[in-house]
PDB file of C-alpha atoms in Angstrom:
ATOM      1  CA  UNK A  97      62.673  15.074 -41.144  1.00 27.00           C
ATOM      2  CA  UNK A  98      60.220  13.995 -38.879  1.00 29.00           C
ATOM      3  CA  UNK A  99      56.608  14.166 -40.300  1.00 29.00           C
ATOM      4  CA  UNK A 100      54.739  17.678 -38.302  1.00 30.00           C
ATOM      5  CA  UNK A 101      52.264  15.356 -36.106  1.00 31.00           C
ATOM      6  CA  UNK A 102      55.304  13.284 -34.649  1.00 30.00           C
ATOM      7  CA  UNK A 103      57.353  16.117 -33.389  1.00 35.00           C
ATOM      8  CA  UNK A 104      55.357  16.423 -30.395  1.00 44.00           C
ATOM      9  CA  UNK A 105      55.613  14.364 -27.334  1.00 43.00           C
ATOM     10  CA  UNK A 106      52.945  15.223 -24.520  1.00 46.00           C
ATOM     11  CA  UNK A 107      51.186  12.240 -23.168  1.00 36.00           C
ATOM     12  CA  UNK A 108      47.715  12.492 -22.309  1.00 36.00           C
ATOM     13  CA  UNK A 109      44.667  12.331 -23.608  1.00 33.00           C
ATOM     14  CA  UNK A 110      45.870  12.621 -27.016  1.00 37.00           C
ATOM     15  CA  UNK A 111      46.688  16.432 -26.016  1.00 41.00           C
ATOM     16  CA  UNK A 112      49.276  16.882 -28.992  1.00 37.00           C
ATOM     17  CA  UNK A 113      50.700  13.062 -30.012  1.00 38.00           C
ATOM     18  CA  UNK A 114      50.953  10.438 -27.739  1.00 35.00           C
ATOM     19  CA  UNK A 115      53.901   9.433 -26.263  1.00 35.00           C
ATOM     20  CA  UNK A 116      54.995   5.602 -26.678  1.00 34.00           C
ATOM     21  CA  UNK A 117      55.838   4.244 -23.312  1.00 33.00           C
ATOM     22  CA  UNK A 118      57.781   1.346 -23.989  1.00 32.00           C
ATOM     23  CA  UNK A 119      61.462   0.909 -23.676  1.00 36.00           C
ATOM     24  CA  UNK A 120      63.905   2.983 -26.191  1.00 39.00           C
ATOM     25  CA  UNK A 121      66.600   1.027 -27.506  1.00 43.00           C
ATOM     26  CA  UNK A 122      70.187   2.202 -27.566  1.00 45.00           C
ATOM     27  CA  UNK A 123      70.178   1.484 -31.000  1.00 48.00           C
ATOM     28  CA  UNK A 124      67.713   4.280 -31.673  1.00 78.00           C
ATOM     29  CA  UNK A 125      69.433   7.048 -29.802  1.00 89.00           C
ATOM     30  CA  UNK A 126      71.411   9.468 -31.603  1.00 93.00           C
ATOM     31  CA  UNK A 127      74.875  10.274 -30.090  1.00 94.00           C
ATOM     32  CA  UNK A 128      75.905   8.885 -26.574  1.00 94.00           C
ATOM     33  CA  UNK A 129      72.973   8.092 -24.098  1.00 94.00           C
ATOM     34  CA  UNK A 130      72.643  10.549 -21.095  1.00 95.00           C
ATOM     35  CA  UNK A 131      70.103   7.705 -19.252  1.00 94.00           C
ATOM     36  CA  UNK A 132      66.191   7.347 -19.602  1.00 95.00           C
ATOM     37  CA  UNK A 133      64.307   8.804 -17.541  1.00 95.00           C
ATOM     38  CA  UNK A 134      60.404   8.444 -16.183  1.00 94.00           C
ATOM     39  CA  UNK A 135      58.929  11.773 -15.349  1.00 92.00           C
ATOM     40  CA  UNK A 136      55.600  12.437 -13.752  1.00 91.00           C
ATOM     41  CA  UNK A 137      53.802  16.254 -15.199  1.00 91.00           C
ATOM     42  CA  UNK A 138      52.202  18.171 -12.775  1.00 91.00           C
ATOM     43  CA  UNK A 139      50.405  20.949 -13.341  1.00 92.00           C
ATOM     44  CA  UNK A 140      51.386  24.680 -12.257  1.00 93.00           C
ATOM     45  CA  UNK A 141      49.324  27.222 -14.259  1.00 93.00           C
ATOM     46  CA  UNK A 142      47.228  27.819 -17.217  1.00 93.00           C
ATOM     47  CA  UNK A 143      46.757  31.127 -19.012  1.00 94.00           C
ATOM     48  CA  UNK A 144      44.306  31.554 -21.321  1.00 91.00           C
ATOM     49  CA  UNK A 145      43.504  35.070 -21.550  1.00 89.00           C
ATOM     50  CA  UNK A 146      39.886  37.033 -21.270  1.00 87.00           C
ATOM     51  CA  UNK A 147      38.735  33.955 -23.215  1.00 87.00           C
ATOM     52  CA  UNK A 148      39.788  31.307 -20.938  1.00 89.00           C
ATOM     53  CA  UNK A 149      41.067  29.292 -23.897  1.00 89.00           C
ATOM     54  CA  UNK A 150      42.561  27.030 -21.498  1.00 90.00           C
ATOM     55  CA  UNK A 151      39.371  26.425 -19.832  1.00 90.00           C
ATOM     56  CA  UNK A 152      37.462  25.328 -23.436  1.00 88.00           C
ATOM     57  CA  UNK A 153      40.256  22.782 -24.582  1.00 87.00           C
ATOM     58  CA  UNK A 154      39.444  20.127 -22.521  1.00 80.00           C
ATOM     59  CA  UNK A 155      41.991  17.646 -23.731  1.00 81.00           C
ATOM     60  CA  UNK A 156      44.555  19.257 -21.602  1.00 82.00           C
ATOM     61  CA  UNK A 157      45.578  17.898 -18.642  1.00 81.00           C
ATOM     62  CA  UNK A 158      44.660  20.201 -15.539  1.00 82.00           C
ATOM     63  CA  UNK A 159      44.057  18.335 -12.572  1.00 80.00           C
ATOM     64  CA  UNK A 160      46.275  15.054 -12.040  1.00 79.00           C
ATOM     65  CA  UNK A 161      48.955  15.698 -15.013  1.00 83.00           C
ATOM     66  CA  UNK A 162      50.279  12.672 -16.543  1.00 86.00           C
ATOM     67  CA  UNK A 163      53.721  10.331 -16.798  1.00 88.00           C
ATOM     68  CA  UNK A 164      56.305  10.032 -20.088  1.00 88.00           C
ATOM     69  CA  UNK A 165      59.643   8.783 -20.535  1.00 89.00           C
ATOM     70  CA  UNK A 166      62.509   9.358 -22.757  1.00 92.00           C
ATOM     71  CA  UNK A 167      66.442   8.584 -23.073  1.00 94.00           C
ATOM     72  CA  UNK A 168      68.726  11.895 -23.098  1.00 96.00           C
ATOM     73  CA  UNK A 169      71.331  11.919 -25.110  1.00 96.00           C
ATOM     74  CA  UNK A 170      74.344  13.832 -26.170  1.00 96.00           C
ATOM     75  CA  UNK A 171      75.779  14.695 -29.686  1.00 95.00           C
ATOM     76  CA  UNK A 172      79.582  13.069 -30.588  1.00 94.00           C
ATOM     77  CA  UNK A 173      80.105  15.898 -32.518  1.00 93.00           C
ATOM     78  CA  UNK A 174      79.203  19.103 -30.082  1.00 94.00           C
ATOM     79  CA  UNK A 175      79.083  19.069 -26.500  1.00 92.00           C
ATOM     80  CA  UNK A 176      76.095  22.271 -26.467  1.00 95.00           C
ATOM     81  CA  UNK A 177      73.994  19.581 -28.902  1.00 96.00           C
ATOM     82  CA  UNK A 178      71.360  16.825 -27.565  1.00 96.00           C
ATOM     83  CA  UNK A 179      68.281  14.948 -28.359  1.00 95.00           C
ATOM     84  CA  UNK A 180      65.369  13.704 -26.315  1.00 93.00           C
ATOM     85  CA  UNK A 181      63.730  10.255 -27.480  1.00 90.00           C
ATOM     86  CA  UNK A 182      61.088   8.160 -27.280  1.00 81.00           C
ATOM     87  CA  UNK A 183      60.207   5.301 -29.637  1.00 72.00           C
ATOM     88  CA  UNK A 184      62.542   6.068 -32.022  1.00 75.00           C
ATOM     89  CA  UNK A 185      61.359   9.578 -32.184  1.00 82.00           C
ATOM     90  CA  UNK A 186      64.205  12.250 -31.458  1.00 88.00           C
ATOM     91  CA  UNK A 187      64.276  16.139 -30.750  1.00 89.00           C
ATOM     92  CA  UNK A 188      66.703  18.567 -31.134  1.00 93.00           C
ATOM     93  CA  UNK A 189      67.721  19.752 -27.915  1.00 95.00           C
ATOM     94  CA  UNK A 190      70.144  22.349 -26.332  1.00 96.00           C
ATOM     95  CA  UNK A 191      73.073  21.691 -23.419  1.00 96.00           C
ATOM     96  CA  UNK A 192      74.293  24.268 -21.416  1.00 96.00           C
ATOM     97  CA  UNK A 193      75.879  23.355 -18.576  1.00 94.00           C
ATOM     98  CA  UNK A 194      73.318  21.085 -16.717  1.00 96.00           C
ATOM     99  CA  UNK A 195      70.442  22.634 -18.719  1.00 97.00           C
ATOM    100  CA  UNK A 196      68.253  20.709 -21.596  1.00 97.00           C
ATOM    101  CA  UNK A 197      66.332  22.172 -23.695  1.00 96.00           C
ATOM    102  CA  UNK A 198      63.669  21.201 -26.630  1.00 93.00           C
ATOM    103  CA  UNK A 199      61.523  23.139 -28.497  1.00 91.00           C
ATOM    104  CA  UNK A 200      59.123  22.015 -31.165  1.00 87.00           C
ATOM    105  CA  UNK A 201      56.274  23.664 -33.165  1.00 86.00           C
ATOM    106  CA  UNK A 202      53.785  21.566 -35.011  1.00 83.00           C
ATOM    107  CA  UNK A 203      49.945  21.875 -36.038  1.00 84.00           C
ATOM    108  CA  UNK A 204      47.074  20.001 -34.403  1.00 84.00           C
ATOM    109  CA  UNK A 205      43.327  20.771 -34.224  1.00 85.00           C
ATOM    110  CA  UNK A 206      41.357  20.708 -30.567  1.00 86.00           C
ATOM    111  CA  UNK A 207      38.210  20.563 -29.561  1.00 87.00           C
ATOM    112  CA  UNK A 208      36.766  24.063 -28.394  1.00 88.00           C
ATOM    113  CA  UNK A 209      33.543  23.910 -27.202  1.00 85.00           C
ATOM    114  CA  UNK A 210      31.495  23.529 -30.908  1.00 84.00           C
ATOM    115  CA  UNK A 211      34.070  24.440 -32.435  1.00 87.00           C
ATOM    116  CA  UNK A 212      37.673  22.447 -33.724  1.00 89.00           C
ATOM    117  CA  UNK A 213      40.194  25.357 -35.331  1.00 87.00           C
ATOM    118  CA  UNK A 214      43.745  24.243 -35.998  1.00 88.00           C
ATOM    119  CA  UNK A 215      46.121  25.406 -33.820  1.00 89.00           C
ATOM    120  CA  UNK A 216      49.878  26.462 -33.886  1.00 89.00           C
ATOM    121  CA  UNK A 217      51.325  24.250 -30.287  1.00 89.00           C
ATOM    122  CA  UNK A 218      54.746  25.204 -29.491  1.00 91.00           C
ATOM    123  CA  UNK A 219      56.314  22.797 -26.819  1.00 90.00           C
ATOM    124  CA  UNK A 220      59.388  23.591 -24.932  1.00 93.00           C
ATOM    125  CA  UNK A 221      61.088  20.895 -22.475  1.00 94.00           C
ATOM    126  CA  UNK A 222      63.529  22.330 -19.971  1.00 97.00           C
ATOM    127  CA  UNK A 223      65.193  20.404 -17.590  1.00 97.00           C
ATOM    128  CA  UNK A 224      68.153  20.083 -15.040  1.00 97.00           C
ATOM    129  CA  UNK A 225      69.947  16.852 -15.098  1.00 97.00           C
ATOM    130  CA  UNK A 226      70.986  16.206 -11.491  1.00 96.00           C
ATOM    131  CA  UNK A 227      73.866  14.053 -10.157  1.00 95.00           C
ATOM    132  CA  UNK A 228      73.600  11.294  -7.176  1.00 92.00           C
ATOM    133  CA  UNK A 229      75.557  14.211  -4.755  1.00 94.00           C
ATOM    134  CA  UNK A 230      73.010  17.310  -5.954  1.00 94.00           C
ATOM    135  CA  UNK A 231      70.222  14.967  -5.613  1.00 92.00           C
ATOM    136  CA  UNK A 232      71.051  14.082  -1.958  1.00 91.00           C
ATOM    137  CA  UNK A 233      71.668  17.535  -1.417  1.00 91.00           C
ATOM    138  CA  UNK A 234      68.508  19.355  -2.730  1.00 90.00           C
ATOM    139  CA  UNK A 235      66.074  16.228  -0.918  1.00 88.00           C
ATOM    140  CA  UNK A 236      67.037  17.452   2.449  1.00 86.00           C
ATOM    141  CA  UNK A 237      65.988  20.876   1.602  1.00 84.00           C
ATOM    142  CA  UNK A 238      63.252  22.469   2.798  1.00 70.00           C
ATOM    143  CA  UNK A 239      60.573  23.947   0.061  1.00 66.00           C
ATOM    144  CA  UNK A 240      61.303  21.457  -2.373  1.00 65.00           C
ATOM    145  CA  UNK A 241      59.409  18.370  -3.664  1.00 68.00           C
ATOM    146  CA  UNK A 242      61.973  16.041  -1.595  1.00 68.00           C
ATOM    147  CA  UNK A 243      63.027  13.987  -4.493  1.00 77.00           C
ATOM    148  CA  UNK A 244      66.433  15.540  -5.603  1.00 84.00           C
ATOM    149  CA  UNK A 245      65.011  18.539  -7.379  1.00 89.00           C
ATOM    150  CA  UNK A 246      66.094  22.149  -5.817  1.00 91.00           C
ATOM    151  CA  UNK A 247      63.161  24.187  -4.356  1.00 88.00           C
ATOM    152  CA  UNK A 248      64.155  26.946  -6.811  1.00 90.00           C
ATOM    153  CA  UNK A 249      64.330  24.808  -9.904  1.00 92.00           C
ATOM    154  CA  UNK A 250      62.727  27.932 -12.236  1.00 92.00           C
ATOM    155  CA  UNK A 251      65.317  30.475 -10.878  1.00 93.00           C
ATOM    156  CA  UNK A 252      68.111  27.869 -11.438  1.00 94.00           C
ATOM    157  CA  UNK A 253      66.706  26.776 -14.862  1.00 95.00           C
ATOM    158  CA  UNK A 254      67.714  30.225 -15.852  1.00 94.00           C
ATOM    159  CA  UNK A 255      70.364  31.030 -13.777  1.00 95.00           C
ATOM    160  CA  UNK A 256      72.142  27.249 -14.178  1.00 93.00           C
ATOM    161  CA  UNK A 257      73.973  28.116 -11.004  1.00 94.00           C
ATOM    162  CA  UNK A 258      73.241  24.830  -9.836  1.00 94.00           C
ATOM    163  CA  UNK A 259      75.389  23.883  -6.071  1.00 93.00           C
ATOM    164  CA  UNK A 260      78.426  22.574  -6.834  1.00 95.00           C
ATOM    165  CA  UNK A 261      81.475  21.889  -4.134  1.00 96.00           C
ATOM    166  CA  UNK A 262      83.692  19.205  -4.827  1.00 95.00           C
ATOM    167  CA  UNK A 263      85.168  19.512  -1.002  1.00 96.00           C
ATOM    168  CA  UNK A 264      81.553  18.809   0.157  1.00 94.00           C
ATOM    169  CA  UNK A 265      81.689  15.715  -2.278  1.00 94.00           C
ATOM    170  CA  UNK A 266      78.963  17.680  -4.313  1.00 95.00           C
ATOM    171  CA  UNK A 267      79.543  17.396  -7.833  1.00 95.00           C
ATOM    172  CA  UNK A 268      77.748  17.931 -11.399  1.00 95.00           C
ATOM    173  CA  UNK A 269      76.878  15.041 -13.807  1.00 95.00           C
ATOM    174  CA  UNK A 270      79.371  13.972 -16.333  1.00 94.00           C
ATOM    175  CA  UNK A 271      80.150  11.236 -18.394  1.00 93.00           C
ATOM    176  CA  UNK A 272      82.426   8.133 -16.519  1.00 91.00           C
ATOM    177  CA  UNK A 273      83.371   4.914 -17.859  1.00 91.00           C
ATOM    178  CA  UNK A 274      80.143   3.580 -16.361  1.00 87.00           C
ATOM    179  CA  UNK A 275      77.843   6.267 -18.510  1.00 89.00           C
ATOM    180  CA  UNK A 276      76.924   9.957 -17.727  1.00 92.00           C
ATOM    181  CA  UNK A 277      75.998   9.560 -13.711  1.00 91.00           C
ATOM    182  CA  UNK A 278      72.975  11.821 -13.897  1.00 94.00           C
ATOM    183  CA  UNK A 279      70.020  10.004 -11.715  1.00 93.00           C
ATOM    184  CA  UNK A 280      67.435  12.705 -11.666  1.00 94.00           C
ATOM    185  CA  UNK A 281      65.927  15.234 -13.907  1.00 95.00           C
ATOM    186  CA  UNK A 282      63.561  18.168 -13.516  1.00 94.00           C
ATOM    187  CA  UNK A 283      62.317  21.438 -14.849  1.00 96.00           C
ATOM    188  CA  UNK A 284      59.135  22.761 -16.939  1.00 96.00           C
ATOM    189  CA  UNK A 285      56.941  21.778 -19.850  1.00 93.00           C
ATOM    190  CA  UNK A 286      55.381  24.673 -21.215  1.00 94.00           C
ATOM    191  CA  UNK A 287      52.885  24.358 -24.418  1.00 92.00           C
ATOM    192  CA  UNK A 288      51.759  27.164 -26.049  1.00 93.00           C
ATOM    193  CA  UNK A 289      48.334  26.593 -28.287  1.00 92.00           C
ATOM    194  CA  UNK A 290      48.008  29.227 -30.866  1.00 92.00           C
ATOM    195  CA  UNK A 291      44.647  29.270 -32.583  1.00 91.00           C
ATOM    196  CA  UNK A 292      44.092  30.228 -35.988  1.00 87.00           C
ATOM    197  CA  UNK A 293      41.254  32.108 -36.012  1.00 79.00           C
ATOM    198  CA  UNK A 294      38.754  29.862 -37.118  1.00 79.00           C
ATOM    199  CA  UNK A 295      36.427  29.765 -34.059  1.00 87.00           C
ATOM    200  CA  UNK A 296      33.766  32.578 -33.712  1.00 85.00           C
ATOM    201  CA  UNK A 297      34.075  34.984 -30.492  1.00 85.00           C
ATOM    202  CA  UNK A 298      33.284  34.131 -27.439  1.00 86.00           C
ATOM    203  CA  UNK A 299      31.502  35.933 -24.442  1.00 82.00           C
ATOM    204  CA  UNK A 300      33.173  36.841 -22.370  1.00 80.00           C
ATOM    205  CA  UNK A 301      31.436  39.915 -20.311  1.00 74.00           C
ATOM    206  CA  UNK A 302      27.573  40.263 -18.539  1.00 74.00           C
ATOM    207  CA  UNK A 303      26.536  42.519 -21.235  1.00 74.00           C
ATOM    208  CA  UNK A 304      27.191  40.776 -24.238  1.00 74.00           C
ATOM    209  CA  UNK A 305      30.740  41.613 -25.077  1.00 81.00           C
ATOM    210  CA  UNK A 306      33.015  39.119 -27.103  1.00 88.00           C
ATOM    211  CA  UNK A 307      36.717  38.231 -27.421  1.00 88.00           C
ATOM    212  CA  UNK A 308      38.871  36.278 -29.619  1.00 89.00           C
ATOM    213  CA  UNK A 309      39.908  32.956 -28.762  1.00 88.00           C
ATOM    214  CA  UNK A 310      43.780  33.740 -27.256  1.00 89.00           C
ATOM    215  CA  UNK A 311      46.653  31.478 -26.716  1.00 92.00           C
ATOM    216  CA  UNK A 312      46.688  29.154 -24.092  1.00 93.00           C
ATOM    217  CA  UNK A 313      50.334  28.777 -22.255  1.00 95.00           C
ATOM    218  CA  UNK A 314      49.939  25.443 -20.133  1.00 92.00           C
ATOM    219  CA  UNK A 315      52.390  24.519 -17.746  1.00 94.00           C
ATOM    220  CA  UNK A 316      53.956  21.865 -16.016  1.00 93.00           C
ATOM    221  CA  UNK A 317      56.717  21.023 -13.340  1.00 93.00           C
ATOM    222  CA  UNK A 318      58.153  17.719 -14.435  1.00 94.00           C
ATOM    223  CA  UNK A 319      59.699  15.601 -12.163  1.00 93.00           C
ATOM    224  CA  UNK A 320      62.246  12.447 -13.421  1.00 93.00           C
ATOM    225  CA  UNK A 321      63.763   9.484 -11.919  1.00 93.00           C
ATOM    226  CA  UNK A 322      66.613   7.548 -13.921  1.00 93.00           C
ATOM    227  CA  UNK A 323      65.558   4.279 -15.243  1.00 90.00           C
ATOM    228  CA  UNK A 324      68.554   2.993 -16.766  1.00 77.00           C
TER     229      UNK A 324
END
């Protein structure tokens, strides 16, 4: 078991626990690799409530996002069961179909305004992984980013009705006896910062009214480019 303040991966700033940039060995991946990838975070929205907790934590990234990396892999023993690592470090992830997903929950303490509560953060990683054909196909669509994600990557993140037509020459990534052919990833990182209650109210309306510090649900389209 992983010790709390390691489970979370978010570069930046020191925003939850940094991520380690250099190179994962294949030696530290659990199961079979599915690639490492470098992904760029931008931001999409913030939503902090009447409070604007967003707005008073001013470690998180709002305005340029940041860059991480980390090696995919897949579990020997179940084909739904993956990891994501970096450093050594692995998460628990989820495969369905071309869909990852992570989830972790840890404590960490941020500065807000005068005050520094601990908070509950709650970070979920969900990503496509996108084969060489899909990739051609979605950066010649208009509305996307032009890099090989789909312009309607949160619709298909749910959906997972990603394009698919062998007689086009379109297929999904698999495993070959070169490695799982995936060159792209993308998706959403969404933290959620749950305060404990330890900061005082704040104001929040002309005439004096207060209001609890809320959550804060930051998000992020991430955008990844196969390494290796």
């Amino acid at each position: 078991m992983l010790r709390k303040e390691l489970l979370f991966f978010v570069v930046s700033a020191g925003l939850l626990t940094a991520w380690a940039t250099s190179c994962t060995g294949d030696s530290e991946i659990p199961g079979e690799s599915m690639g490492l990838f470098r992904f760029h975070a931008s931001p999409l929205s913030f939503d902090g409530g009447v409070a604007r907790a967003c707005d008073r934590i001013s470690e998180l990234p709002k305005d340029q996002g940041f860059d991480f990396e980390g090696v995919f892999s897949q579990s020997r023993e179940s084909s739904e069961k993956a990891y994501f690592t970096i450093n050594g470090l692995s998460r628990d992830a989820s495969l369905t179909g071309q869909v990852l997903t992570s989830t972790v929950e840890a404590g960490r303490r941020f500065e807000v305004d005068d005050c520094v509560p601990e908070f509950t953060a709650e970070e979920t990683l969900e990503v496509a992984l996108i084969s060489e054909s899909q990739a051609r196909h979605y950066a010649a669509l208009d509305g996307g980013p032009g890099t090989g994600c789909p312009p309607d990557i949160e619709t298909l993140l749910g959906s997972g009705a990603f394009l698919v037509d062998p007689d086009a020459g379109i297929v999904a990534p698999s495993f070959t006896p070169e490695g799982f052919d995936a060159i792209h990833a993308c998706g959403l990182l969404i933290d959620i910062l749950r305060p404990n209650g330890e900061c005082p109210a704040f104001e929040t309306a002309p005439d004096g009214g207060t209001t609890p510090l809320d959550a804060c649900t930051a998000t992020y389209f991430v955008d990844g480019v196969r390494r290796q």
